[in-house]
Amino acid sequence: AQSVTQLDSHVSVSEGTPVLLRCNYSSSYSPSLFWYVQHPNKGLQLLLKYTSAATLVKGINGFEAEFKKSETSFHLTKPSAHMSDAAEYFCVVIVSSGGSYIPTFGRGTSLIVHP
Amino acid sequence: DAGVTQSPTHLIKTRGQQVTLRCSPKSGHDTVSWYQQALGQGPQFIFQYYEEEERQRGNFPDRFSGHQFPNYSSELNVNALLLGDSALYLCASSFRFRVGTSNYGYTFGSGTRLTVV
């Protein structure tokens, strides 16, 4: 069954330093993967998506993610953290079931950015 | 172009009561999915509606039911509310037959915060 595992429940960085949020996936075929961000008391915003095109995916706000089949990973990175990046981040895989496609979420990683 | 609209934004109910949450999908979308997000957790899939029928269901009891209308909008109903039903309820819309191509995607609403006391 398709699933994602977010390896860190919390990641803490200083403003201006790189961000790495880790996600591993489990899938018997090439998955469709997403990263979403959720700011406090807000809905979910799509950061980027991988759908079997280029393995390096660029998203909004300077984020990018690389699909690595050999490592079954889809880690989210950003070269330089900003205070406004503090939020909850979710790695999501699309699960195919009975003709439907269901976004299935990881448990989330809370990104804390220190001044 | 309006995105996904959910109402109400906040709701307080008493244990045992019933609640109805509403969702209007993004223009051009025909499929609606509902999620429950408990505090500190990732969203959990409740069910998905397409062509006014429930197509897939997650691991939720029958107290959770839904409906989709001809204009693709949807309702989530929860009966006999429990304290544990307190959560953010998210609606996501998509266009069914674009799923699986590079053009597809899910758009989420901002959610309804349900508090059961």
PDB file of C-alpha atoms in Angstrom:
ATOM      1  CA  ALA A   1       0.000   0.000   0.000  1.00  0.00           C
ATOM      2  CA  GLN A   2       1.163   3.503  -0.741  1.00  0.00           C
ATOM      3  CA  SER A   3       2.148   5.633   2.236  1.00  0.00           C
ATOM      4  CA  VAL A   4       4.543   8.354   3.317  1.00  0.00           C
ATOM      5  CA  THR A   5       6.664   8.674   6.428  1.00  0.00           C
ATOM      6  CA  GLN A   6       7.884  12.023   7.656  1.00  0.00           C
ATOM      7  CA  LEU A   7      11.005  11.287   9.607  1.00  0.00           C
ATOM      8  CA  ASP A   8      10.993  14.306  11.921  1.00  0.00           C
ATOM      9  CA  SER A   9       8.119  15.643  13.963  1.00  0.00           C
ATOM     10  CA  HIS A  10       9.966  18.931  14.588  1.00  0.00           C
ATOM     11  CA  VAL A  11      12.813  20.687  12.781  1.00  0.00           C
ATOM     12  CA  SER A  12      14.418  23.796  14.263  1.00  0.00           C
ATOM     13  CA  VAL A  13      16.631  26.145  12.209  1.00  0.00           C
ATOM     14  CA  SER A  14      17.977  29.661  12.446  1.00  0.00           C
ATOM     15  CA  GLU A  15      16.826  32.313  10.008  1.00  0.00           C
ATOM     16  CA  GLY A  16      19.051  32.326   6.932  1.00  0.00           C
ATOM     17  CA  THR A  17      20.193  28.716   7.299  1.00  0.00           C
ATOM     18  CA  PRO A  18      19.129  25.799   5.052  1.00  0.00           C
ATOM     19  CA  VAL A  19      15.968  23.806   5.632  1.00  0.00           C
ATOM     20  CA  LEU A  20      15.639  20.029   5.153  1.00  0.00           C
ATOM     21  CA  LEU A  21      12.344  18.262   5.824  1.00  0.00           C
ATOM     22  CA  ARG A  22      12.520  14.533   5.198  1.00  0.00           C
ATOM     23  CA  CYS A  23       9.904  12.284   3.621  1.00  0.00           C
ATOM     24  CA  ASN A  24      10.144   8.654   2.560  1.00  0.00           C
ATOM     25  CA  TYR A  25       7.461   6.965   0.526  1.00  0.00           C
ATOM     26  CA  SER A  26       6.293   3.428   0.045  1.00  0.00           C
ATOM     27  CA  SER A  27       4.775   2.563  -3.309  1.00  0.00           C
ATOM     28  CA  SER A  28       4.798  -0.335  -5.726  1.00  0.00           C
ATOM     29  CA  TYR A  29       4.880   2.017  -8.687  1.00  0.00           C
ATOM     30  CA  SER A  30       5.913   5.571  -9.469  1.00  0.00           C
ATOM     31  CA  PRO A  31       3.925   7.663  -7.029  1.00  0.00           C
ATOM     32  CA  SER A  32       2.490  11.146  -7.219  1.00  0.00           C
ATOM     33  CA  LEU A  33       3.902  13.132  -4.320  1.00  0.00           C
ATOM     34  CA  PHE A  34       3.151  16.541  -2.893  1.00  0.00           C
ATOM     35  CA  TRP A  35       4.286  18.864  -0.158  1.00  0.00           C
ATOM     36  CA  TYR A  36       1.706  21.057   1.541  1.00  0.00           C
ATOM     37  CA  VAL A  37       2.216  23.786   4.125  1.00  0.00           C
ATOM     38  CA  GLN A  38      -0.214  24.777   6.851  1.00  0.00           C
ATOM     39  CA  HIS A  39       0.268  28.002   8.755  1.00  0.00           C
ATOM     40  CA  PRO A  40      -1.396  28.359  12.162  1.00  0.00           C
ATOM     41  CA  ASN A  41      -5.171  28.505  11.887  1.00  0.00           C
ATOM     42  CA  LYS A  42      -4.962  28.376   8.105  1.00  0.00           C
ATOM     43  CA  GLY A  43      -5.855  25.833   5.456  1.00  0.00           C
ATOM     44  CA  LEU A  44      -3.435  23.753   3.423  1.00  0.00           C
ATOM     45  CA  GLN A  45      -1.403  25.365   0.669  1.00  0.00           C
ATOM     46  CA  LEU A  46       0.308  23.369  -2.083  1.00  0.00           C
ATOM     47  CA  LEU A  47       4.062  23.958  -2.145  1.00  0.00           C
ATOM     48  CA  LEU A  48       4.984  21.631  -4.981  1.00  0.00           C
ATOM     49  CA  LYS A  49       4.132  18.332  -6.665  1.00  0.00           C
ATOM     50  CA  TYR A  50       5.924  15.479  -8.391  1.00  0.00           C
ATOM     51  CA  THR A  51       4.040  13.568 -11.078  1.00  0.00           C
ATOM     52  CA  SER A  52       6.800  11.582 -12.855  1.00  0.00           C
ATOM     53  CA  ALA A  53       8.185  14.478 -14.855  1.00  0.00           C
ATOM     54  CA  ALA A  54      11.453  16.119 -13.731  1.00  0.00           C
ATOM     55  CA  THR A  55      12.857  14.598 -10.546  1.00  0.00           C
ATOM     56  CA  LEU A  56      13.819  18.000  -9.153  1.00  0.00           C
ATOM     57  CA  VAL A  57      10.663  19.946  -8.498  1.00  0.00           C
ATOM     58  CA  LYS A  58      10.622  23.656  -7.764  1.00  0.00           C
ATOM     59  CA  GLY A  59       7.792  25.090  -5.731  1.00  0.00           C
ATOM     60  CA  ILE A  60       6.664  28.344  -4.285  1.00  0.00           C
ATOM     61  CA  ASN A  61       8.556  30.521  -1.809  1.00  0.00           C
ATOM     62  CA  GLY A  62      11.954  29.079  -2.773  1.00  0.00           C
ATOM     63  CA  PHE A  63      11.197  25.494  -1.774  1.00  0.00           C
ATOM     64  CA  GLU A  64      12.173  22.520  -3.875  1.00  0.00           C
ATOM     65  CA  ALA A  65      12.124  18.744  -3.557  1.00  0.00           C
ATOM     66  CA  GLU A  66      13.997  15.942  -5.263  1.00  0.00           C
ATOM     67  CA  PHE A  67      12.405  12.606  -6.073  1.00  0.00           C
ATOM     68  CA  LYS A  68      14.954   9.833  -5.520  1.00  0.00           C
ATOM     69  CA  LYS A  69      13.613   6.445  -6.523  1.00  0.00           C
ATOM     70  CA  SER A  70      16.681   4.558  -5.298  1.00  0.00           C
ATOM     71  CA  GLU A  71      16.192   6.012  -1.822  1.00  0.00           C
ATOM     72  CA  THR A  72      12.358   6.170  -1.970  1.00  0.00           C
ATOM     73  CA  SER A  73      12.636   9.738  -0.739  1.00  0.00           C
ATOM     74  CA  PHE A  74      11.085  13.091  -1.524  1.00  0.00           C
ATOM     75  CA  HIS A  75      12.806  15.520   0.818  1.00  0.00           C
ATOM     76  CA  LEU A  76      11.852  19.197   0.906  1.00  0.00           C
ATOM     77  CA  THR A  77      14.622  21.797   0.969  1.00  0.00           C
ATOM     78  CA  LYS A  78      15.122  25.539   0.995  1.00  0.00           C
ATOM     79  CA  PRO A  79      18.522  27.257   0.867  1.00  0.00           C
ATOM     80  CA  SER A  80      17.719  29.970   3.387  1.00  0.00           C
ATOM     81  CA  ALA A  81      14.951  29.916   5.979  1.00  0.00           C
ATOM     82  CA  HIS A  82      12.768  32.923   6.607  1.00  0.00           C
ATOM     83  CA  MET A  83      10.744  33.612   9.723  1.00  0.00           C
ATOM     84  CA  SER A  84       7.566  33.344   7.651  1.00  0.00           C
ATOM     85  CA  ASP A  85       8.431  29.708   6.824  1.00  0.00           C
ATOM     86  CA  ALA A  86       7.524  28.637  10.360  1.00  0.00           C
ATOM     87  CA  ALA A  87       4.572  26.290   9.854  1.00  0.00           C
ATOM     88  CA  GLU A  88       3.486  22.647   9.655  1.00  0.00           C
ATOM     89  CA  TYR A  89       4.577  20.777   6.540  1.00  0.00           C
ATOM     90  CA  PHE A  90       2.912  17.665   5.185  1.00  0.00           C
ATOM     91  CA  CYS A  91       4.225  15.143   2.690  1.00  0.00           C
ATOM     92  CA  VAL A  92       1.361  13.607   0.724  1.00  0.00           C
ATOM     93  CA  VAL A  93       1.070  10.631  -1.626  1.00  0.00           C
ATOM     94  CA  ILE A  94      -1.842   9.942  -3.934  1.00  0.00           C
ATOM     95  CA  VAL A  95      -3.252   6.502  -3.213  1.00  0.00           C
ATOM     96  CA  SER A  96      -5.211   4.784  -5.955  1.00  0.00           C
ATOM     97  CA  SER A  97      -8.158   2.829  -4.590  1.00  0.00           C
ATOM     98  CA  GLY A  98     -11.167   1.462  -6.406  1.00  0.00           C
ATOM     99  CA  GLY A  99     -10.964   3.978  -9.208  1.00  0.00           C
ATOM    100  CA  SER A 100     -10.543   6.886  -6.805  1.00  0.00           C
ATOM    101  CA  TYR A 101      -7.428   8.818  -5.976  1.00  0.00           C
ATOM    102  CA  ILE A 102      -7.003   9.713  -2.340  1.00  0.00           C
ATOM    103  CA  PRO A 103      -4.387  12.125  -0.949  1.00  0.00           C
ATOM    104  CA  THR A 104      -2.807  10.365   2.036  1.00  0.00           C
ATOM    105  CA  PHE A 105      -0.899  12.520   4.507  1.00  0.00           C
ATOM    106  CA  GLY A 106       2.190  12.015   6.567  1.00  0.00           C
ATOM    107  CA  ARG A 107       2.016  12.974  10.235  1.00  0.00           C
ATOM    108  CA  GLY A 108       3.552  16.384   9.556  1.00  0.00           C
ATOM    109  CA  THR A 109       6.773  18.183  10.446  1.00  0.00           C
ATOM    110  CA  SER A 110       6.676  21.371  12.443  1.00  0.00           C
ATOM    111  CA  LEU A 111       9.309  23.842  11.197  1.00  0.00           C
ATOM    112  CA  ILE A 112      10.539  26.261  13.843  1.00  0.00           C
ATOM    113  CA  VAL A 113      12.613  29.238  12.684  1.00  0.00           C
ATOM    114  CA  HIS A 114      14.700  31.140  15.226  1.00  0.00           C
ATOM    115  CA  PRO A 115      15.755  34.755  14.684  1.00  0.00           C
TER     116      PRO A 115
ATOM    117  CA  ASP B   1     -11.637  32.273  -9.435  1.00  0.00           C
ATOM    118  CA  ALA B   2     -12.877  31.193  -6.024  1.00  0.00           C
ATOM    119  CA  GLY B   3     -11.117  28.320  -4.387  1.00  0.00           C
ATOM    120  CA  VAL B   4     -12.728  25.854  -2.019  1.00  0.00           C
ATOM    121  CA  THR B   5     -15.175  27.501   0.365  1.00  0.00           C
ATOM    122  CA  GLN B   6     -16.152  25.948   3.677  1.00  0.00           C
ATOM    123  CA  SER B   7     -18.763  27.055   6.171  1.00  0.00           C
ATOM    124  CA  PRO B   8     -18.984  27.763   8.972  1.00  0.00           C
ATOM    125  CA  THR B   9     -15.399  28.571   9.962  1.00  0.00           C
ATOM    126  CA  HIS B  10     -15.946  27.772  13.622  1.00  0.00           C
ATOM    127  CA  LEU B  11     -18.590  25.785  15.455  1.00  0.00           C
ATOM    128  CA  ILE B  12     -19.228  24.740  19.046  1.00  0.00           C
ATOM    129  CA  LYS B  13     -21.536  21.814  19.754  1.00  0.00           C
ATOM    130  CA  THR B  14     -22.538  19.749  22.762  1.00  0.00           C
ATOM    131  CA  ARG B  15     -21.939  16.024  23.085  1.00  0.00           C
ATOM    132  CA  GLY B  16     -24.742  14.005  21.500  1.00  0.00           C
ATOM    133  CA  GLN B  17     -25.745  16.737  19.092  1.00  0.00           C
ATOM    134  CA  GLN B  18     -25.593  16.569  15.315  1.00  0.00           C
ATOM    135  CA  VAL B  19     -23.632  18.891  13.032  1.00  0.00           C
ATOM    136  CA  THR B  20     -23.571  19.699   9.319  1.00  0.00           C
ATOM    137  CA  LEU B  21     -20.551  21.202   7.600  1.00  0.00           C
ATOM    138  CA  ARG B  22     -20.617  22.581   4.075  1.00  0.00           C
ATOM    139  CA  CYS B  23     -18.173  22.770   1.198  1.00  0.00           C
ATOM    140  CA  SER B  24     -18.256  24.445  -2.202  1.00  0.00           C
ATOM    141  CA  PRO B  25     -15.579  23.106  -4.542  1.00  0.00           C
ATOM    142  CA  LYS B  26     -13.268  25.117  -6.730  1.00  0.00           C
ATOM    143  CA  SER B  27     -14.784  26.128 -10.045  1.00  0.00           C
ATOM    144  CA  GLY B  28     -14.347  23.310 -12.568  1.00  0.00           C
ATOM    145  CA  HIS B  29     -13.883  20.608  -9.943  1.00  0.00           C
ATOM    146  CA  ASP B  30     -16.357  17.748  -9.600  1.00  0.00           C
ATOM    147  CA  THR B  31     -14.972  15.616  -6.775  1.00  0.00           C
ATOM    148  CA  VAL B  32     -15.031  16.448  -3.084  1.00  0.00           C
ATOM    149  CA  SER B  33     -13.078  14.753  -0.313  1.00  0.00           C
ATOM    150  CA  TRP B  34     -13.414  15.330   3.429  1.00  0.00           C
ATOM    151  CA  TYR B  35     -10.674  15.099   6.025  1.00  0.00           C
ATOM    152  CA  GLN B  36     -10.510  15.267   9.813  1.00  0.00           C
ATOM    153  CA  GLN B  37      -7.434  16.874  11.338  1.00  0.00           C
ATOM    154  CA  ALA B  38      -7.140  16.430  15.077  1.00  0.00           C
ATOM    155  CA  LEU B  39      -4.839  18.753  16.993  1.00  0.00           C
ATOM    156  CA  GLY B  40      -1.199  17.942  16.252  1.00  0.00           C
ATOM    157  CA  GLN B  41      -2.061  15.292  13.669  1.00  0.00           C
ATOM    158  CA  GLY B  42      -2.066  15.050   9.897  1.00  0.00           C
ATOM    159  CA  PRO B  43      -5.409  15.098   8.081  1.00  0.00           C
ATOM    160  CA  GLN B  44      -7.196  11.748   8.012  1.00  0.00           C
ATOM    161  CA  PHE B  45      -9.363  10.811   5.022  1.00  0.00           C
ATOM    162  CA  ILE B  46     -13.086  10.473   5.817  1.00  0.00           C
ATOM    163  CA  PHE B  47     -14.715   9.942   2.431  1.00  0.00           C
ATOM    164  CA  GLN B  48     -14.843  11.105  -1.176  1.00  0.00           C
ATOM    165  CA  TYR B  49     -17.854  12.037  -3.290  1.00  0.00           C
ATOM    166  CA  TYR B  50     -18.202  12.007  -7.045  1.00  0.00           C
ATOM    167  CA  GLU B  51     -21.399  12.117  -9.118  1.00  0.00           C
ATOM    168  CA  GLU B  52     -23.379  12.460  -5.891  1.00  0.00           C
ATOM    169  CA  GLU B  53     -22.176   9.089  -4.601  1.00  0.00           C
ATOM    170  CA  GLU B  54     -19.713   8.122  -1.902  1.00  0.00           C
ATOM    171  CA  ARG B  55     -16.851   6.511  -3.800  1.00  0.00           C
ATOM    172  CA  GLN B  56     -14.308   5.793  -1.105  1.00  0.00           C
ATOM    173  CA  ARG B  57     -14.398   5.833   2.666  1.00  0.00           C
ATOM    174  CA  GLY B  58     -11.721   5.936   5.294  1.00  0.00           C
ATOM    175  CA  ASN B  59     -11.795   4.322   8.710  1.00  0.00           C
ATOM    176  CA  PHE B  60     -14.614   6.380  10.218  1.00  0.00           C
ATOM    177  CA  PRO B  61     -17.835   5.169  11.851  1.00  0.00           C
ATOM    178  CA  ASP B  62     -21.259   5.449  10.298  1.00  0.00           C
ATOM    179  CA  ARG B  63     -21.927   8.501  12.462  1.00  0.00           C
ATOM    180  CA  PHE B  64     -20.049  10.323   9.723  1.00  0.00           C
ATOM    181  CA  SER B  65     -22.114  10.681   6.572  1.00  0.00           C
ATOM    182  CA  GLY B  66     -22.126  12.964   3.600  1.00  0.00           C
ATOM    183  CA  HIS B  67     -23.888  14.180   0.556  1.00  0.00           C
ATOM    184  CA  GLN B  68     -22.993  15.734  -2.756  1.00  0.00           C
ATOM    185  CA  PHE B  69     -25.390  17.936  -4.668  1.00  0.00           C
ATOM    186  CA  PRO B  70     -25.825  18.343  -8.445  1.00  0.00           C
ATOM    187  CA  ASN B  71     -23.777  21.554  -8.326  1.00  0.00           C
ATOM    188  CA  TYR B  72     -20.889  19.471  -6.824  1.00  0.00           C
ATOM    189  CA  SER B  73     -21.106  21.109  -3.412  1.00  0.00           C
ATOM    190  CA  SER B  74     -21.029  18.768  -0.455  1.00  0.00           C
ATOM    191  CA  GLU B  75     -22.084  18.361   3.165  1.00  0.00           C
ATOM    192  CA  LEU B  76     -20.500  16.404   5.975  1.00  0.00           C
ATOM    193  CA  ASN B  77     -22.856  15.292   8.746  1.00  0.00           C
ATOM    194  CA  VAL B  78     -21.763  13.949  12.095  1.00  0.00           C
ATOM    195  CA  ASN B  79     -24.353  12.448  14.458  1.00  0.00           C
ATOM    196  CA  ALA B  80     -24.127  11.760  18.178  1.00  0.00           C
ATOM    197  CA  LEU B  81     -21.086  13.975  18.610  1.00  0.00           C
ATOM    198  CA  LEU B  82     -18.289  12.829  20.904  1.00  0.00           C
ATOM    199  CA  LEU B  83     -15.613  14.935  22.541  1.00  0.00           C
ATOM    200  CA  GLY B  84     -13.120  13.160  20.273  1.00  0.00           C
ATOM    201  CA  ASP B  85     -14.821  14.595  17.211  1.00  0.00           C
ATOM    202  CA  SER B  86     -13.327  17.981  18.043  1.00  0.00           C
ATOM    203  CA  ALA B  87     -11.045  18.753  15.107  1.00  0.00           C
ATOM    204  CA  LEU B  88     -10.454  20.836  12.014  1.00  0.00           C
ATOM    205  CA  TYR B  89     -12.524  19.438   9.161  1.00  0.00           C
ATOM    206  CA  LEU B  90     -11.038  20.048   5.746  1.00  0.00           C
ATOM    207  CA  CYS B  91     -12.666  19.787   2.366  1.00  0.00           C
ATOM    208  CA  ALA B  92     -10.636  19.201  -0.792  1.00  0.00           C
ATOM    209  CA  SER B  93     -11.845  19.372  -4.358  1.00  0.00           C
ATOM    210  CA  SER B  94     -10.407  17.955  -7.554  1.00  0.00           C
ATOM    211  CA  PHE B  95     -11.342  17.122 -11.126  1.00  0.00           C
ATOM    212  CA  ARG B  96     -11.644  13.365 -11.244  1.00  0.00           C
ATOM    213  CA  PHE B  97     -10.538  12.649 -14.731  1.00  0.00           C
ATOM    214  CA  ARG B  98      -7.457  14.829 -14.567  1.00  0.00           C
ATOM    215  CA  VAL B  99      -6.041  12.780 -11.728  1.00  0.00           C
ATOM    216  CA  GLY B 100      -3.068  10.849 -12.958  1.00  0.00           C
ATOM    217  CA  THR B 101      -1.894  13.573 -15.326  1.00  0.00           C
ATOM    218  CA  SER B 102       0.478  16.387 -14.631  1.00  0.00           C
ATOM    219  CA  ASN B 103      -2.428  18.809 -14.617  1.00  0.00           C
ATOM    220  CA  TYR B 104      -4.289  17.425 -11.672  1.00  0.00           C
ATOM    221  CA  GLY B 105      -4.237  18.634  -8.147  1.00  0.00           C
ATOM    222  CA  TYR B 106      -6.270  18.944  -5.026  1.00  0.00           C
ATOM    223  CA  THR B 107      -7.351  22.272  -3.626  1.00  0.00           C
ATOM    224  CA  PHE B 108      -8.080  22.478   0.080  1.00  0.00           C
ATOM    225  CA  GLY B 109     -10.372  24.818   1.901  1.00  0.00           C
ATOM    226  CA  SER B 110      -9.408  26.584   5.118  1.00  0.00           C
ATOM    227  CA  GLY B 111     -11.520  24.209   7.145  1.00  0.00           C
ATOM    228  CA  THR B 112     -14.201  24.258   9.821  1.00  0.00           C
ATOM    229  CA  ARG B 113     -12.992  24.168  13.412  1.00  0.00           C
ATOM    230  CA  LEU B 114     -15.461  21.995  15.367  1.00  0.00           C
ATOM    231  CA  THR B 115     -15.335  22.006  19.149  1.00  0.00           C
ATOM    232  CA  VAL B 116     -17.469  19.510  21.049  1.00  0.00           C
ATOM    233  CA  VAL B 117     -18.066  20.334  24.717  1.00  0.00           C
TER     234      VAL B 117
END
